[in-house]
Short mmCIF file of C-alpha atoms and ligand atoms in Angstrom, two decimals:
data_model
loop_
_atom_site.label_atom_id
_atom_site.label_comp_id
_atom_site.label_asym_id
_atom_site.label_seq_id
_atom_site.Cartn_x
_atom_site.Cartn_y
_atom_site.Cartn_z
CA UNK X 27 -32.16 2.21 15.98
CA UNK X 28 -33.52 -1.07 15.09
CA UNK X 29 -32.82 -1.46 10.80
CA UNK X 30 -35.62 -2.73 9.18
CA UNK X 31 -35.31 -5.95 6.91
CA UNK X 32 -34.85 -3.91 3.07
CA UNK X 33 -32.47 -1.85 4.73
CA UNK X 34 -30.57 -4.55 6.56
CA UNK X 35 -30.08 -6.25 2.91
CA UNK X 36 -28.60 -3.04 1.31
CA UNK X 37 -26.26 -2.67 3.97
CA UNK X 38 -25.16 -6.57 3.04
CA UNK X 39 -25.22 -5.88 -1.01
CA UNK X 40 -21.75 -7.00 -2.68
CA UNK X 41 -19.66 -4.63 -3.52
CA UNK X 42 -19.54 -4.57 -7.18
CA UNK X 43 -18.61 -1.43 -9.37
CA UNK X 44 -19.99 -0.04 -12.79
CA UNK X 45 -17.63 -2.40 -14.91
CA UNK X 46 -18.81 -5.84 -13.22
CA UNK X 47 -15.30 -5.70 -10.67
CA UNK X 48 -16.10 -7.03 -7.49
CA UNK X 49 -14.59 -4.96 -4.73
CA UNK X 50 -13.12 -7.28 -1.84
CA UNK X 51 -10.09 -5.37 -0.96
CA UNK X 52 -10.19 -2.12 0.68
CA UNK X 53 -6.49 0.05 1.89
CA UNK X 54 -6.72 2.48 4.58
CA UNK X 55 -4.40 5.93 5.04
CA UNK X 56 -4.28 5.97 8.53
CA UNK X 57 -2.56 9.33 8.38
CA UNK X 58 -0.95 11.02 5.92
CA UNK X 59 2.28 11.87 7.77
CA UNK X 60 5.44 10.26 8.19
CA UNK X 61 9.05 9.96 9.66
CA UNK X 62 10.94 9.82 6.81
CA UNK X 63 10.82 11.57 3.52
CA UNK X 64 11.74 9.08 0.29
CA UNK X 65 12.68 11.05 -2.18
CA UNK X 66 10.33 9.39 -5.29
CA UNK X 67 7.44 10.03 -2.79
CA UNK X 68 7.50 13.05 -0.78
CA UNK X 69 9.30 16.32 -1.05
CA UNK X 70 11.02 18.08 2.00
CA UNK X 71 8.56 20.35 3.14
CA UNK X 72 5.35 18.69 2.95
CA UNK X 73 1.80 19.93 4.89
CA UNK X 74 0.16 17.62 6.33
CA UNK X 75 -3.62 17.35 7.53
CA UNK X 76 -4.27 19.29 10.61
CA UNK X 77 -5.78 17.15 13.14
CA UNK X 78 -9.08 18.57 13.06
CA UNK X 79 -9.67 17.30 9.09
CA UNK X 80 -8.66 13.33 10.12
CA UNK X 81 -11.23 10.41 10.80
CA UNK X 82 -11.01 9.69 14.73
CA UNK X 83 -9.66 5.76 14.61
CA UNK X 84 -13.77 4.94 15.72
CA UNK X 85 -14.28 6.04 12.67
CA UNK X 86 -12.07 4.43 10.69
CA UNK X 87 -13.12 0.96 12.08
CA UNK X 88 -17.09 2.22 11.64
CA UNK X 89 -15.91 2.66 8.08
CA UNK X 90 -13.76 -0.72 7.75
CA UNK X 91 -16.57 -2.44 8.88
CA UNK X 92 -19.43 -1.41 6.66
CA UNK X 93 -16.87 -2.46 4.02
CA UNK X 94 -16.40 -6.07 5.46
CA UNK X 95 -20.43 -6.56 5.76
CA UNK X 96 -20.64 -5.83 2.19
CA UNK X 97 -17.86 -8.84 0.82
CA UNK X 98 -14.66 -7.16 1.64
CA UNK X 99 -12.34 -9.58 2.73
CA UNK X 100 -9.02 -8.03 2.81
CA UNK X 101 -8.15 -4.86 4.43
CA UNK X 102 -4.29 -2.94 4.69
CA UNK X 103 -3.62 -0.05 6.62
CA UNK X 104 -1.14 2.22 5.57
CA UNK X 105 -0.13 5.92 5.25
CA UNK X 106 2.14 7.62 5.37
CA UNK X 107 3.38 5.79 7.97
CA UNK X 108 0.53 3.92 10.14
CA UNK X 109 3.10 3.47 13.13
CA UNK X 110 3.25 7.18 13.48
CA UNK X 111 -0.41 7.25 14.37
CA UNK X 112 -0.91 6.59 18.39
CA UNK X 113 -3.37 3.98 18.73
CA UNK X 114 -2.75 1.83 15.63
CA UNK X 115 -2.33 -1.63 17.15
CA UNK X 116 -6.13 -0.50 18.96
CA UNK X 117 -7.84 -0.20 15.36
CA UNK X 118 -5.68 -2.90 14.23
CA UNK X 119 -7.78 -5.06 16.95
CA UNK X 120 -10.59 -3.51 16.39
CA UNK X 121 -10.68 -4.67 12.66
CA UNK X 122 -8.70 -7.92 13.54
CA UNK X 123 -11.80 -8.73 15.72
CA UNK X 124 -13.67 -9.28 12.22
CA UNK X 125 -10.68 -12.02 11.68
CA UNK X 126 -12.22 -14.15 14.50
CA UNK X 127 -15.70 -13.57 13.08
CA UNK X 128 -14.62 -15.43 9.73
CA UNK X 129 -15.93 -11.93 8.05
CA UNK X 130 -12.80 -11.09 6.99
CA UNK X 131 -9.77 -12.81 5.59
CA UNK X 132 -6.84 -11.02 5.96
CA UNK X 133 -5.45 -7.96 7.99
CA UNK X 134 -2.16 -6.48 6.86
CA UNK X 135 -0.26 -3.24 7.42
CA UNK X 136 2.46 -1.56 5.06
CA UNK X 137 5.08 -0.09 7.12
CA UNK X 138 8.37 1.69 6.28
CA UNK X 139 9.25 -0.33 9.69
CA UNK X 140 10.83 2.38 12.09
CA UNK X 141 8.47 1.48 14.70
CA UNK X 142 8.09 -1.96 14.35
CA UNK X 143 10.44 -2.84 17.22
CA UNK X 144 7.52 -0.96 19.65
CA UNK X 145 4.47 -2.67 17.72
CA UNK X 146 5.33 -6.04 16.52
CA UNK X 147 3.84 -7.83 19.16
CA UNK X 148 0.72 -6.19 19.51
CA UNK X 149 -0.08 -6.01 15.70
CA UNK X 150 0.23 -10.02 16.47
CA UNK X 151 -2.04 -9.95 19.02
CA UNK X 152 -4.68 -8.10 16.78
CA UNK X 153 -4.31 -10.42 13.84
CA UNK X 154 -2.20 -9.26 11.66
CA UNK X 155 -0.03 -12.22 10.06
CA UNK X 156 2.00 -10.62 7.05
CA UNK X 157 3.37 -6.94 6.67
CA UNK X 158 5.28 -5.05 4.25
CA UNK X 159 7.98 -3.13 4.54
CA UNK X 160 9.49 -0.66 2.50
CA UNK X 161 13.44 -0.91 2.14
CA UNK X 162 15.14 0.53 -0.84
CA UNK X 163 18.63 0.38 0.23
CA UNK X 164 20.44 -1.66 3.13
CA UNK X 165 23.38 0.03 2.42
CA UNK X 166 22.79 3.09 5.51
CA UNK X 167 24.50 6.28 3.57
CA UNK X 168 22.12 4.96 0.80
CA UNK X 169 18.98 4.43 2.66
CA UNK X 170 19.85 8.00 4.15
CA UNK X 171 19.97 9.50 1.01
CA UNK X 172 16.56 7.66 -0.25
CA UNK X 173 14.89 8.21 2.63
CA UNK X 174 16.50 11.73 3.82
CA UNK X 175 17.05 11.36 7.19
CA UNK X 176 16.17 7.26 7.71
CA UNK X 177 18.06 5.25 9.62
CA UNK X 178 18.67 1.67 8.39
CA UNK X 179 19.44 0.14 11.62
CA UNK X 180 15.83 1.04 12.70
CA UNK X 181 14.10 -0.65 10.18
CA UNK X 182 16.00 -3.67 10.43
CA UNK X 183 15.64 -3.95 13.90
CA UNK X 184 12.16 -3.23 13.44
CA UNK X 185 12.00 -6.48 10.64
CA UNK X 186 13.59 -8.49 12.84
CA UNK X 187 11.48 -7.99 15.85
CA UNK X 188 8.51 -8.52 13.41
CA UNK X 189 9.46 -11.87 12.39
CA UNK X 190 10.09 -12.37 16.25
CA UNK X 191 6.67 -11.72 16.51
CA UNK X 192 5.92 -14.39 14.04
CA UNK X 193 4.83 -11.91 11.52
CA UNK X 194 5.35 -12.83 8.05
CA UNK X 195 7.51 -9.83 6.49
CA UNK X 196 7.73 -9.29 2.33
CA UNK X 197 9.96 -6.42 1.55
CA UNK X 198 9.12 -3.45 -0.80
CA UNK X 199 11.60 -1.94 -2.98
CA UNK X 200 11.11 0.99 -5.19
CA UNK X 201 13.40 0.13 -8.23
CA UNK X 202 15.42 3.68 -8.88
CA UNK X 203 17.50 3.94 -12.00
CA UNK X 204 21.25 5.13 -10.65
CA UNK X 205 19.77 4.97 -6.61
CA UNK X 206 20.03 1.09 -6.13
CA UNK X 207 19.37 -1.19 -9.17
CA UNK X 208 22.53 -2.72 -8.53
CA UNK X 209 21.07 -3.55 -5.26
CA UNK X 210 18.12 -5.70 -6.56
CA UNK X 211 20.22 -9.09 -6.62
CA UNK X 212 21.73 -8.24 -3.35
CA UNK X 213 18.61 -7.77 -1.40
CA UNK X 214 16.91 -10.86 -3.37
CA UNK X 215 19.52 -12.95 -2.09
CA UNK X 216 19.24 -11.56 1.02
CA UNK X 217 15.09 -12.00 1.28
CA UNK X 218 15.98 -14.91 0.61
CA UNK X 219 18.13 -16.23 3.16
CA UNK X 220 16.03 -14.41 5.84
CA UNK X 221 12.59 -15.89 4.73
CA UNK X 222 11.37 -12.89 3.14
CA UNK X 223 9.81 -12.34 0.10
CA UNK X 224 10.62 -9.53 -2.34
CA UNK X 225 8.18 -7.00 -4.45
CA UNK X 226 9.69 -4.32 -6.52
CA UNK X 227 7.96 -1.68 -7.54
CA UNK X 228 7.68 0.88 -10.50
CA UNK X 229 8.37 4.73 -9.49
CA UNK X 230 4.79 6.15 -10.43
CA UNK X 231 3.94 9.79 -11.01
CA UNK X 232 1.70 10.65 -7.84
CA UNK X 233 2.23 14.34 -6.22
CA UNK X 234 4.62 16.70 -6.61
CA UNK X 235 8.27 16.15 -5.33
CA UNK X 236 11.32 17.87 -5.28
CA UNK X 237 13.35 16.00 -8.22
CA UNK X 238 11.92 14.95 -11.67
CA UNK X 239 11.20 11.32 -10.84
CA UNK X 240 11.64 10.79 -14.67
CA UNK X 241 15.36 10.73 -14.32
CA UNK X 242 15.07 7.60 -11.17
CA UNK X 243 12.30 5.61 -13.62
CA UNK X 244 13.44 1.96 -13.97
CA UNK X 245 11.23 -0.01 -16.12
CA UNK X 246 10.96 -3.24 -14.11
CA UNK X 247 10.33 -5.90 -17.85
CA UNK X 248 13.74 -4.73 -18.57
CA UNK X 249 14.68 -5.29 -14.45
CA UNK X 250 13.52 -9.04 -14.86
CA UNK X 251 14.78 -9.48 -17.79
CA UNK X 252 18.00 -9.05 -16.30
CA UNK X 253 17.32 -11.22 -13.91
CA UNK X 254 16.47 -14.15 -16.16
CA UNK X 255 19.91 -14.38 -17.94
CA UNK X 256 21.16 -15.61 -14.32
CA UNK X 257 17.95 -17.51 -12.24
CA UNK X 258 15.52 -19.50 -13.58
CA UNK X 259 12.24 -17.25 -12.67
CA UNK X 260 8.65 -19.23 -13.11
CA UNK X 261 5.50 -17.44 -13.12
CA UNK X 262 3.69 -18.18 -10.12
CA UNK X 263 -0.17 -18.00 -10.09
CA UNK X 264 -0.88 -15.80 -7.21
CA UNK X 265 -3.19 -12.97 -7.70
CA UNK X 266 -4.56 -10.47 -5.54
CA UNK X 267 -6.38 -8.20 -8.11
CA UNK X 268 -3.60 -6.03 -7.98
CA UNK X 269 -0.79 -4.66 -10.54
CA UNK X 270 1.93 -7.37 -9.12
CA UNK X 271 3.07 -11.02 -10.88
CA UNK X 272 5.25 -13.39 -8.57
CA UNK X 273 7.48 -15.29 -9.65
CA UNK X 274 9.58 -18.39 -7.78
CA UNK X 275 13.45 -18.12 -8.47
CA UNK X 276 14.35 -21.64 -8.53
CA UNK X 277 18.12 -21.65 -7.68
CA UNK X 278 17.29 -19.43 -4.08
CA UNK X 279 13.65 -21.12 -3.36
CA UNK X 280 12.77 -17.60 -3.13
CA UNK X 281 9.58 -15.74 -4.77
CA UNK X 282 10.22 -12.02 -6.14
CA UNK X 283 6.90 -9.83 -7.17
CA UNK X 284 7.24 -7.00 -9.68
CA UNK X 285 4.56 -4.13 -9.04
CA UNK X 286 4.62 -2.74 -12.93
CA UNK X 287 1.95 0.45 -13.17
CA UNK X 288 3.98 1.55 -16.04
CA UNK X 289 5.14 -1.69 -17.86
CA UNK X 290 1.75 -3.30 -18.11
CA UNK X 291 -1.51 -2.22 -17.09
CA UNK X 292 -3.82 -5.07 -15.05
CA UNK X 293 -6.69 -2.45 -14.21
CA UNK X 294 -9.37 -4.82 -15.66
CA UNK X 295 -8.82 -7.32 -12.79
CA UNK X 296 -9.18 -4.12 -10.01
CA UNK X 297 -10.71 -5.36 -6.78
CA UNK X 298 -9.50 -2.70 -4.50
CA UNK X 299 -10.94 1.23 -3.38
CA UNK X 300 -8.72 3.16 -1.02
CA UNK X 301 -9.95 5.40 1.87
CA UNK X 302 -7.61 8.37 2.92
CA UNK X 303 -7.45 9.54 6.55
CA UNK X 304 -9.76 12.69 5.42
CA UNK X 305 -12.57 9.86 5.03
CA UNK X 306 -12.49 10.58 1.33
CA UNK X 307 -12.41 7.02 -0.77
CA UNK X 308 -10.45 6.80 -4.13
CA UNK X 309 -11.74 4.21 -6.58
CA UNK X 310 -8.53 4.65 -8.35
CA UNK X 311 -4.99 5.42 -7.39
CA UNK X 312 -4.05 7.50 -10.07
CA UNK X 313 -7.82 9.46 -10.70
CA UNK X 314 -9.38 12.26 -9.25
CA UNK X 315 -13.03 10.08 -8.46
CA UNK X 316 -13.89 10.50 -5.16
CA UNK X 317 -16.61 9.98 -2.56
CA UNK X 318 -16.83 12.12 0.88
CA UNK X 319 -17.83 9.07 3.16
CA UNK X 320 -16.64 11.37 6.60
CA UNK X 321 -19.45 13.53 5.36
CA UNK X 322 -21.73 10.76 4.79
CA UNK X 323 -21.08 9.23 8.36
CA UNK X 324 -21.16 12.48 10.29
CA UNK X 325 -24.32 13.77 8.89
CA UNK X 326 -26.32 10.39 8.18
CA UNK X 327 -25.07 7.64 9.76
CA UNK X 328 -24.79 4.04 9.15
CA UNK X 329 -27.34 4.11 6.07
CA UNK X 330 -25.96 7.12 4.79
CA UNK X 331 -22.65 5.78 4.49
CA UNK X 332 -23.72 2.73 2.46
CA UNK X 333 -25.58 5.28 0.39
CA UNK X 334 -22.31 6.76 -0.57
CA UNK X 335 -20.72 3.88 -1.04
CA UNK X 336 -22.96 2.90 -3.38
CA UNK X 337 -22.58 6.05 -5.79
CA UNK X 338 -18.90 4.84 -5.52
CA UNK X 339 -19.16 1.67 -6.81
CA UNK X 340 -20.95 3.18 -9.51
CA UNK X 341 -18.14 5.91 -9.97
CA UNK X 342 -15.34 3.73 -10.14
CA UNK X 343 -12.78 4.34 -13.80
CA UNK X 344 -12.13 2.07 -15.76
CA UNK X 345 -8.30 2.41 -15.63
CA UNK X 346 -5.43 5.00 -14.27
CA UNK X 347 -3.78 6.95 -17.11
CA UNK X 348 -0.20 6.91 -15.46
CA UNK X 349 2.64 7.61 -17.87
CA UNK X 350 6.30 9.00 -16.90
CA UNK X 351 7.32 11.09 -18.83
CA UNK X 352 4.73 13.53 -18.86
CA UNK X 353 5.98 16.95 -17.25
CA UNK X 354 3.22 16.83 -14.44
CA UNK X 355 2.13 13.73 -12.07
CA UNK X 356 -0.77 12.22 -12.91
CA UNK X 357 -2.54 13.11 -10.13
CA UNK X 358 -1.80 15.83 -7.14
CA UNK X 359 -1.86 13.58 -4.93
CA UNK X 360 1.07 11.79 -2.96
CA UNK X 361 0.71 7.61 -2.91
CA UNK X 362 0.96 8.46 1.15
CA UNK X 363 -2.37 10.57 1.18
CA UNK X 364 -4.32 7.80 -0.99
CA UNK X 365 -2.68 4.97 0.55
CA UNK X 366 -0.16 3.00 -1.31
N1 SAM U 402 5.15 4.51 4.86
C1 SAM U 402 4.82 3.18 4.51
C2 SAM U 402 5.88 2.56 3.65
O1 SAM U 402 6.76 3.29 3.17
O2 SAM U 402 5.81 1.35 3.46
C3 SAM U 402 3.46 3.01 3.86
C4 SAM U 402 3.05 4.01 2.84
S1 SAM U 402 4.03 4.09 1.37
C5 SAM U 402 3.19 5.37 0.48
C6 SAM U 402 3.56 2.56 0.58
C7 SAM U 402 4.46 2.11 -0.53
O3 SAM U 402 4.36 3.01 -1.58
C8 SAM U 402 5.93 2.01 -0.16
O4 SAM U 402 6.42 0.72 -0.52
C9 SAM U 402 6.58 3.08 -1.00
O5 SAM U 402 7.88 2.73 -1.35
C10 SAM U 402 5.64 3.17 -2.16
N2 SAM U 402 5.63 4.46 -2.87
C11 SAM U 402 5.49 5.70 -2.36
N3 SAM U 402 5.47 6.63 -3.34
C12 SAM U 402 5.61 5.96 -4.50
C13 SAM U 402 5.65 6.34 -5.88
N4 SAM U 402 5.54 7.62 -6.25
N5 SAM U 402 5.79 5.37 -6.80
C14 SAM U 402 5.88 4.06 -6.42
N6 SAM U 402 5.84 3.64 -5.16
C15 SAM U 402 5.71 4.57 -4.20
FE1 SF4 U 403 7.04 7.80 4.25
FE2 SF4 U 403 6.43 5.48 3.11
FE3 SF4 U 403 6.41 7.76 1.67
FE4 SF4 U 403 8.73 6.80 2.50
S1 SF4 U 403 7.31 5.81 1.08
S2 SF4 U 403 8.05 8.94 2.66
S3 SF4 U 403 8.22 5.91 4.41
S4 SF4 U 403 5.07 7.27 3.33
#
């Protein structure tokens, strides 16, 4: 279908939501299930998506790329775990091919890094140049215990073969009161005598889990801090629109990020939507807005979808109303079905 020249300019029109944010960063849930089952963010027995209710991985680029046309210039995948998901490294190309374009800036992945060993290579070849992976203990009856049935060995295998692969890697930790604070300085020293870099993150209330994550919450001003009576820690000015503030620690030429939901609240500088593996896309992690963009593509098409994408923009809250000690999570929904 040839698109005529009005049309061809709305599917180009910046993405730019009701409160003047532009959008230029866009997450994708590549599936919603996983290998391992961390405590603060699943519970045991979870139900997945049957396979009938996911985006096919056409899709998902069809989707990825009406975003990049329209000024997004940053894309992660992530899950659940992406490297469950057969095929990744293909959509990884797929999208990566918008690298070589100059459309797009930046392809990364989020990764708990099980299967990293297997993919390293080819998430390379596609593009991708910096992951993250999540590591809350490298102590292995620990990580077992986090993770329920995880396997440390795995995951560092799998970093190592990343940075093999010449993959930048920046590790996430999920700072949890009594589980591993006294871990933090450990595995900052330890990022940084391996090259990584380090983000810790607040425990936030997303979907219901087996254990009241109220007891594991570890405010993370009170985690730095603590970590300013013994480095020197200097604000750095990277920003990526997001809820994280680096900072370089002087004495170990190493740079530590502290994701801080809870703490402090940066949702006027938003630039991000997230699209779960349903083809639903949240314009806030921790709100119930949502726009049906699988319904959108299947029944209209192309124009369709920017149609709905549109009415997003327009839908997107000003702000998530996270708070921890309220009884219930703030929203039903797990981090791994909206994409964290
Ligand atoms: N499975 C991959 C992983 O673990 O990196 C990607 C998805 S996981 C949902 C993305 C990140 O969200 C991980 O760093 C994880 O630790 C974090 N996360 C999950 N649930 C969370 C929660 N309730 N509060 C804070 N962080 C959470
Ligand atoms: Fe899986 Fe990542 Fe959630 Fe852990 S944090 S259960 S690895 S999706």
């Amino acid at each position: 279908m040839r698109v005529t020249e009005p049309a061809a300019n709305a599917l180009q029109r910046p993405l730019i939501d009701g409160f003047g944010r532009r959008i230029t960063y866009l997450r994708v849930s590549v599936t919603d299930r996983c290998d391992l089952r961390c405590r603060y963010c699943m519970s045991e027995a979870m139900s997945f998506l049957p396979r009938s209710a996911i985006l096919s991985l056409e899709e998902i680029a069809e989707i990825t790329a009406a975003f990049i046309a329209r000024g997004v210039r940053r894309i992660r995948l992530t899950g659940g775990e992406p490297l469950v998901r057969r095929g990744v490294p293909d959509l990884a190309r797929m999208i990566g091919r918008h690298i070589e374009t100059g459309a797009l800036d930046e392809l990364t992945l989020t990764t708990n890094g099980t299967r990293l060993t297997e993919t390293a290579d080819a998430l390379f070849a596609a593009g991708v140049r910096r992951i993250n992976v999540s590591m809350d203990s490298r102590d292995p009856d620990r990580f077992r215990h986090i993770t329920r049935w995880g396997d440390i060995a795995k995951v560092l295998d799998g970093i190592a073969a990343a940075k093999a692969a010449g993959l930048r890697v920046k590790i996430n930790m999920v700072a949890l009161k009594g589980l591993n604070e006294d871990e933090i300085e450990p595995m900052l020293r330890w990022c940084a005598a391996e090259g990584h870099d380090l983000t810790l993150i607040e425990t936030m209330p997303l979907g219901m889990i087996d254990e009241d994550r109220t007891d594991r919450y570890l405010p993370l001003d009170q985690v730095r801090r603590d970590l300013e009576t013994r480095w020197t820690l200097s604000p750095l000015p990277d920003r990526t629109g997001g809820p994280a503030r680096y900072f370089r620690v002087a004495e170990l030429d190493a740079k530590i990020g502290f994701i801080t939901p809870l703490t402090e609240n940066f949702c006027a500088g938003c630039n991000r939507v997230r699209l779960t593996v349903e083809g639903k896309l949240y314009m806030c992690l921790g709100q119930e807005d949502r726009v049906d963009l699988r319904a959108a593509l299947r029944e209209g098409g192309r124009g369709a979808l920017d149609a709905a994408i549109d009415r997003a923009m327009a839908a997107k809250p000003l702000r998530h109303n996270f708070e921890i000690d309220r009884a219930k999570p703030a929203v039903q929904r797990h981090m791994s079905v909206t994409g964290g």
